[in-house]
Coordinates of C-alpha atoms in Angstrom, one line a residue:
M1 CA 17.3 11.8 2.6
L2 CA 14.0 9.8 2.4
K3 CA 10.7 11.8 2.9
V4 CA 7.9 9.8 4.2
G5 CA 4.5 11.2 4.6
L6 CA 2.5 9.5 7.5
T7 CA -1.3 10.1 7.8
G8 CA -4.4 8.5 8.9
G9 CA -7.7 9.3 10.5
I10 CA -8.2 10.7 14.2
G11 CA -8.1 7.6 16.5
S12 CA -6.3 5.3 13.8
G13 CA -3.3 4.8 15.7
K14 CA -1.1 7.1 13.6
S15 CA 0.6 8.4 16.6
A16 CA 1.7 4.9 17.7
V17 CA 3.2 4.3 14.1
A18 CA 5.2 7.5 14.4
A19 CA 6.5 6.5 17.9
R20 CA 7.6 3.1 16.7
L21 CA 9.4 4.7 13.6
A22 CA 11.1 7.2 16.0
A23 CA 12.3 4.4 18.1
L24 CA 13.7 2.7 15.1
G25 CA 15.7 5.7 14.1
A26 CA 13.5 7.8 11.9
V27 CA 13.4 11.6 12.3
V28 CA 9.6 12.3 13.0
V29 CA 8.3 15.8 12.2
D30 CA 5.0 15.9 14.1
S31 CA 2.5 18.4 12.5
D32 CA 0.2 18.3 15.3
R33 CA 2.8 19.1 17.8
I34 CA 4.2 22.1 15.6
A35 CA 0.5 23.2 15.2
R36 CA 0.4 23.6 19.0
E37 CA 3.7 25.4 19.1
V38 CA 2.8 27.9 16.6
V39 CA 0.0 29.1 18.8
A40 CA 1.5 28.9 22.1
P41 CA 1.2 32.0 24.5
G42 CA 3.1 34.9 23.3
T43 CA 3.4 33.8 19.5
E44 CA 2.2 35.8 16.4
G45 CA 0.0 32.7 15.7
L46 CA -2.0 32.9 18.7
A47 CA -2.5 36.6 18.4
E48 CA -3.7 36.1 14.9
V49 CA -6.3 33.4 15.9
V50 CA -7.5 35.6 18.7
A51 CA -8.1 38.5 16.2
A52 CA -9.8 36.2 13.8
F53 CA -12.1 34.4 16.5
S54 CA -12.1 36.6 19.5
D55 CA -10.8 35.9 22.9
R56 CA -13.5 33.3 23.3
V57 CA -10.9 30.8 22.3
L58 CA -8.6 31.8 25.1
G59 CA -8.3 29.7 28.4
P60 CA -8.2 31.5 31.9
D61 CA -4.4 31.3 31.6
G62 CA -4.1 33.1 28.2
S63 CA -3.3 29.8 26.3
L64 CA -5.6 28.6 23.4
D65 CA -8.5 26.6 24.4
R66 CA -8.5 24.1 21.7
A67 CA -11.9 22.6 22.5
A68 CA -13.5 26.0 22.3
L69 CA -11.9 26.7 19.0
G70 CA -12.8 23.3 17.6
A71 CA -16.2 23.9 18.6
L72 CA -16.3 27.1 16.4
V73 CA -14.7 25.7 13.4
F74 CA -15.8 22.2 13.0
G75 CA -19.0 22.1 10.6
D76 CA -18.1 25.9 9.5
E77 CA -16.2 25.6 6.4
P78 CA -15.2 29.3 6.1
A79 CA -14.3 29.4 9.8
R80 CA -12.0 26.3 9.2
R81 CA -10.4 27.8 6.2
R82 CA -9.6 31.0 8.1
L83 CA -7.9 28.9 10.8
E84 CA -6.0 26.9 8.3
A85 CA -4.6 30.0 6.6
I86 CA -3.3 31.2 9.9
I87 CA -1.9 27.8 11.1
H88 CA -0.7 25.9 7.9
P89 CA 2.0 28.3 6.5
R90 CA 3.6 28.4 10.0
V91 CA 3.5 24.7 10.3
R92 CA 5.0 24.2 6.9
A93 CA 7.8 26.7 7.7
R94 CA 8.7 25.1 10.8
A95 CA 8.5 21.6 9.4
A96 CA 10.7 22.7 6.6
A97 CA 13.3 23.9 9.1
L98 CA 13.3 20.6 11.0
V99 CA 13.7 18.5 7.7
A100 CA 16.5 20.8 6.7
A101 CA 18.4 20.1 10.0
A102 CA 18.0 16.3 9.5
P103 CA 21.1 14.2 8.5
A104 CA 21.5 13.6 4.9
D105 CA 21.1 9.9 5.4
A106 CA 18.0 10.2 7.6
V107 CA 14.4 8.7 7.0
V108 CA 12.3 11.8 7.7
V109 CA 8.7 11.0 8.6
N110 CA 6.3 13.8 8.3
D111 CA 3.3 13.2 10.6
V112 CA 0.6 15.1 8.8
P113 CA -3.1 14.5 9.8
L114 CA -4.5 16.4 6.8
L115 CA -2.0 15.2 4.2
V116 CA -4.7 14.1 1.9
E117 CA -6.9 17.0 2.5
V118 CA -4.2 19.5 1.4
G119 CA -2.8 17.6 -1.5
L120 CA 0.8 17.0 0.0
A121 CA 1.1 13.4 -1.2
P122 CA 3.2 14.0 -4.4
T123 CA 5.8 15.9 -2.3
Y124 CA 6.9 12.7 -0.5
H125 CA 8.9 9.7 -1.7
L126 CA 6.4 7.5 0.1
V127 CA 3.0 7.8 1.8
L128 CA 2.1 5.6 4.8
V129 CA -1.6 5.5 5.8
V130 CA -2.9 4.1 8.9
Q131 CA -6.3 2.7 8.4
T132 CA -8.6 1.5 11.5
A133 CA -12.1 0.5 11.3
V134 CA -14.4 3.3 12.4
P135 CA -16.0 1.4 15.3
I136 CA -12.5 0.7 16.7
R137 CA -11.5 4.4 16.2
L138 CA -14.8 5.5 18.2
A139 CA -14.0 3.2 20.9
R140 CA -10.4 4.5 21.1
L141 CA -11.5 8.2 21.1
S142 CA -14.0 7.4 24.0
R143 CA -11.5 5.4 26.0
D144 CA -8.2 7.3 25.5
R145 CA -9.6 10.9 25.1
G146 CA -12.9 10.8 26.9
M147 CA -14.5 12.2 23.7
D148 CA -18.2 12.1 23.5
P149 CA -19.4 9.6 20.8
A150 CA -21.3 12.3 18.9
E151 CA -18.3 14.4 18.8
A152 CA -16.0 11.6 17.8
E153 CA -18.2 10.9 14.9
R154 CA -18.3 14.5 13.9
R155 CA -14.5 14.6 13.9
I156 CA -14.1 11.4 11.9
A157 CA -16.7 12.8 9.4
A158 CA -14.8 16.0 8.9
Q159 CA -11.8 14.3 7.7
A160 CA -11.1 12.5 4.5
D161 CA -12.5 9.1 4.3
D162 CA -10.7 5.7 4.1
A163 CA -11.1 5.6 0.4
R164 CA -9.4 9.0 -0.2
R165 CA -6.6 8.1 2.0
A166 CA -6.0 4.6 0.4
A167 CA -5.7 6.3 -3.0
V168 CA -2.6 8.0 -2.0
A169 CA -1.2 5.2 0.0
D170 CA 2.0 3.5 -1.2
V171 CA 1.7 1.5 2.1
L172 CA -1.7 0.9 3.9
L173 CA -1.1 -0.3 7.4
T174 CA -4.1 -1.8 8.9
N175 CA -4.4 -1.3 12.6
D176 CA -7.5 -3.3 13.8
G177 CA -5.4 -5.8 15.9
T178 CA -2.9 -5.4 18.8
L179 CA -0.3 -2.9 19.4
T180 CA 2.3 -5.8 19.0
D181 CA 0.8 -6.5 15.6
L182 CA 1.1 -2.9 14.6
H183 CA 4.8 -2.8 15.8
D184 CA 5.7 -6.0 13.7
A185 CA 4.2 -4.5 10.7
V186 CA 6.1 -1.2 11.1
D187 CA 9.4 -3.2 11.8
D188 CA 9.1 -5.2 8.8
L189 CA 8.3 -2.0 6.7
W190 CA 11.5 -0.2 8.2
R191 CA 13.8 -3.1 7.6
D192 CA 12.6 -4.3 4.1
R193 CA 11.5 -1.0 2.5
L194 CA 12.3 2.3 4.1
L195 CA 16.0 1.8 4.8
P196 CA 16.8 0.3 1.4
Y197 CA 14.7 3.0 -0.2
E198 CA 16.6 5.7 1.7
R199 CA 20.0 4.2 0.6
N200 CA 18.8 4.0 -3.1
V201 CA 17.8 7.6 -3.0
R202 CA 20.9 8.8 -1.4
E203 CA 23.1 6.6 -3.8
R204 CA 20.9 7.2 -6.9
V205 CA 20.4 3.4 -7.4
A206 CA 17.3 2.2 -9.2
V207 CA 15.7 -1.2 -8.3
R208 CA 16.4 -3.5 -10.9
A209 CA 13.3 -3.8 -13.3
E210 CA 13.4 -5.8 -16.4
P211 CA 12.3 -3.8 -19.6
S212 CA 8.6 -4.3 -19.9
T213 CA 7.4 -2.3 -22.7
L214 CA 4.4 -3.7 -24.7
T215 CA 7.1 -5.5 -27.0
E216 CA 9.3 -7.0 -24.4
P217 CA 8.0 -10.2 -22.5
S218 CA 9.2 -11.2 -19.2
T219 CA 7.6 -13.2 -16.2
L220 CA 3.9 -12.6 -16.6
I221 CA 1.5 -12.2 -13.9
E222 CA -2.4 -12.1 -13.9
P223 CA -3.9 -8.4 -14.4
D224 CA -3.6 -6.3 -11.2
P225 CA -6.6 -4.0 -10.6
T226 CA -4.3 -1.6 -8.7
W227 CA -2.0 -1.1 -11.5
P228 CA -3.7 2.2 -12.6
A229 CA -3.8 3.6 -9.1
Q230 CA -0.1 2.8 -8.5
Y231 CA 0.5 4.5 -11.7
A232 CA -1.3 7.5 -10.7
R233 CA 0.6 7.8 -7.4
L234 CA 4.1 7.6 -9.4
A235 CA 2.8 10.0 -12.1
A236 CA 1.9 12.6 -9.4
R237 CA 5.4 12.4 -8.0
I238 CA 6.9 12.7 -11.4
H239 CA 4.6 15.7 -12.2
H240 CA 5.8 17.3 -9.0
A241 CA 9.5 16.7 -9.6
A242 CA 9.6 17.6 -13.4
G243 CA 7.5 20.7 -13.0
G244 CA 6.0 22.7 -15.9
D245 CA 3.4 21.0 -18.1
L246 CA 5.4 17.9 -19.2
R247 CA 3.1 15.2 -20.3
V248 CA 3.1 12.0 -18.3
D249 CA 1.6 8.8 -19.6
H250 CA 0.9 5.2 -18.4
V251 CA 2.3 3.0 -21.2
G252 CA 3.4 -0.6 -21.6
S253 CA 1.5 -3.8 -20.6
T254 CA 0.0 -2.7 -17.3
A255 CA -1.7 0.2 -19.0
V256 CA -4.0 -2.1 -21.0
P257 CA -6.9 -3.4 -18.8
G258 CA -7.2 -7.0 -18.3
L259 CA -3.8 -7.9 -19.8
A260 CA -1.3 -10.1 -17.9
A261 CA 2.1 -8.4 -17.7
P262 CA 5.3 -8.1 -15.9
D263 CA 4.7 -6.6 -12.6
V264 CA 6.6 -3.2 -13.6
I265 CA 4.9 0.1 -14.1
D266 CA 6.0 1.6 -17.3
I267 CA 5.6 5.5 -17.4
Q268 CA 6.5 7.7 -20.4
L269 CA 7.5 11.4 -19.9
T270 CA 7.2 13.5 -22.8
V271 CA 10.3 16.0 -23.2
P272 CA 10.8 18.8 -25.8
S273 CA 14.1 17.1 -26.6
L274 CA 16.6 14.6 -25.2
A275 CA 18.7 17.6 -24.4
E276 CA 16.0 18.5 -22.0
A277 CA 16.3 15.1 -20.4
D278 CA 19.9 15.4 -20.0
G279 CA 19.7 18.7 -18.0
P280 CA 18.5 19.6 -14.6
L281 CA 15.5 17.4 -15.1
A282 CA 17.5 14.3 -14.6
D283 CA 18.7 15.6 -11.1
R284 CA 15.0 16.6 -10.1
L285 CA 13.9 13.1 -10.9
A286 CA 16.7 11.5 -9.2
E287 CA 16.0 13.5 -6.0
A288 CA 12.3 12.4 -6.2
G289 CA 13.2 8.8 -6.3
F290 CA 13.6 8.1 -10.2
P291 CA 17.4 7.9 -10.7
R292 CA 18.7 7.6 -14.2
L293 CA 19.8 4.3 -15.4
P294 CA 23.3 4.1 -16.9
G295 CA 24.0 3.5 -20.5
E296 CA 22.4 4.0 -23.9
W297 CA 18.8 3.0 -24.3
R298 CA 17.0 2.6 -27.5
D299 CA 13.6 1.1 -28.6
A300 CA 13.5 -1.6 -31.2
P301 CA 12.1 0.2 -34.3
R302 CA 9.3 -1.3 -36.4
R303 CA 9.3 -1.8 -40.1
P304 CA 9.6 0.0 -42.4
D305 CA 11.9 2.3 -39.9
R306 CA 15.1 0.7 -39.0
V307 CA 16.6 3.8 -37.3
Q308 CA 17.1 3.2 -33.6
W309 CA 14.8 5.0 -31.3
V310 CA 16.9 6.7 -28.8
K311 CA 15.4 7.5 -25.4
R312 CA 16.4 8.2 -21.8
V313 CA 15.4 5.8 -19.0
H314 CA 15.1 6.2 -15.2
G315 CA 14.0 3.5 -12.8
G316 CA 12.5 3.7 -9.4
A317 CA 14.5 3.7 -5.9
D318 CA 11.7 2.1 -4.1
P319 CA 12.2 -1.6 -3.5
G320 CA 8.5 -2.2 -3.2
R321 CA 7.5 -1.0 -6.6
P322 CA 9.4 -1.7 -9.6
M323 CA 8.9 0.8 -12.4
L324 CA 10.7 2.3 -15.5
L325 CA 10.3 5.9 -16.8
H326 CA 11.0 6.4 -20.4
L327 CA 11.8 9.9 -21.5
R328 CA 11.0 10.3 -25.2
A329 CA 11.0 13.4 -27.2
A330 CA 7.6 14.8 -28.2
G331 CA 6.6 13.6 -31.7
S332 CA 9.3 11.0 -32.1
A333 CA 8.7 7.6 -33.5
G334 CA 9.2 5.7 -30.2
W335 CA 7.0 8.2 -28.4
R336 CA 4.1 8.0 -30.7
Y337 CA 4.6 4.0 -31.0
A338 CA 4.1 3.5 -27.1
L339 CA 0.9 5.6 -27.0
L340 CA -0.5 3.9 -30.3
M341 CA 0.2 0.4 -29.3
R342 CA -1.3 0.9 -25.9
D343 CA -4.5 2.6 -27.3
H344 CA -4.9 0.0 -30.0
L345 CA -4.7 -2.9 -27.6
R346 CA -7.1 -1.3 -25.3
A347 CA -9.4 -1.0 -28.3
D348 CA -9.0 -4.3 -29.8
P349 CA -9.8 -7.4 -27.7
A350 CA -8.7 -9.8 -30.4
G351 CA -5.5 -8.0 -30.7
R352 CA -5.0 -8.2 -26.8
A353 CA -5.5 -11.9 -27.0
A354 CA -3.1 -12.4 -29.8
Y355 CA -0.6 -10.2 -28.2
L356 CA -0.7 -12.0 -24.8
Q357 CA -0.4 -15.5 -26.6
V358 CA 2.7 -14.4 -28.6
K359 CA 4.3 -13.2 -25.5
R360 CA 3.6 -16.4 -23.7
D361 CA 5.0 -18.5 -26.4
L362 CA 8.0 -16.5 -26.5
V363 CA 8.6 -16.9 -22.8
A364 CA 7.8 -20.6 -23.0
A365 CA 10.0 -21.2 -25.9
A366 CA 13.2 -19.3 -24.5
P367 CA 12.7 -17.7 -21.1
D368 CA 16.2 -16.3 -21.0
S369 CA 16.1 -14.7 -24.7
A370 CA 12.3 -13.9 -24.9
E371 CA 13.3 -10.2 -25.1
H372 CA 15.3 -10.7 -28.2
G373 CA 12.3 -12.7 -29.7
T374 CA 10.1 -9.4 -29.9
L375 CA 12.9 -7.8 -32.0
T376 CA 12.4 -10.5 -34.7
D377 CA 8.9 -11.9 -34.4
P378 CA 7.0 -10.8 -37.4
W379 CA 3.8 -10.6 -35.4
F380 CA 5.0 -7.3 -33.7
D381 CA 5.6 -5.6 -37.2
E382 CA 2.2 -6.8 -38.4
E383 CA 0.4 -5.6 -35.3
H384 CA 2.1 -2.2 -35.8
L385 CA 0.7 -2.0 -39.2
R386 CA -2.8 -2.9 -37.9
A387 CA -2.3 -0.3 -35.3
E388 CA -1.6 2.3 -37.9
D389 CA -4.6 1.3 -40.0
W390 CA -6.7 1.7 -37.0
A391 CA -5.4 5.1 -36.1
A392 CA -6.1 6.2 -39.8
Q393 CA -9.7 4.8 -39.5
T394 CA -10.6 6.2 -36.1
G395 CA -8.9 9.7 -36.5
W396 CA -6.7 8.6 -33.4
H397 CA -3.7 11.0 -32.5
P398 CA -1.3 11.0 -29.6

């Protein structure tokens, strides 16, 4: 199943997005609703809250007085952490049970207000953030919840800010317009990205991405300043899926600031051996949305080494973000070359300019065979030698 994390600040309209996704067919797991359920009258959760904060947090009917509890914990960091230690484990357990009960082909949307604050982003295939201007949020909280303006400002300030949420967002939905505008954006997302993404994850199909290492030209676009942030989100998921302390690096053209490149994020995952890449790790990556590409994969060796550099390659199942994941053995020639070329081009403006011109010339001369041109063009062997000289002079090491 596809697991989507949905979050947004209080008053952003996150609940409206969740409702629309549910209407389209998503299985929505609402953490706020679960949080209320686990402290309902007669539950162990409520008893533990009362033990921690006294019966001042109870209403006349014995139910939790959420306003009274909120007044105690907002602005009091230790108190908030005590409450979270009671609530969060119970919410996670109940949410996990609901997810386990969902159909195998479901799009499961976890509506999690504190997704950013508790570091859950890497556990989802995709994170959807609803973002709304603060003045609009304040107006909604006053109109829809009758919240005092000062209290509304305090609640907003207690949560992660827009920049922190945007950093983990694979999709950022701006909700400053009408409800119709919001529904249209959600419908487009559902049709064009979530449904095909779910199918790709279930069937272990990668979105086609042309090989785009530093030596394989393709369609070039101007540098995208968001490439590093996109890499960071992918890398966090790969780390979570791979487990252990396996090294993850941004490589290829998009890893070199200011360099025009194919719009494909290349990532290198360092494995102890290719046997490790062929084991359970391959399944864990596929389940996380990075299915293995079929066939035999090799990097083109540079002179004087003419032995093929064998690797494993996984792609991305997300139709909204083409990427390639190269699994190379630690210390191997191909592994070292990917890191060396990246770092040398980062450090050498003249080398970057020459590299980009060579790529453009190859694409212009023979668009259909430009990739093959990198295998034979002498510039790449010469650049490799320059990079090795630079590494010796600077003391560079992978």
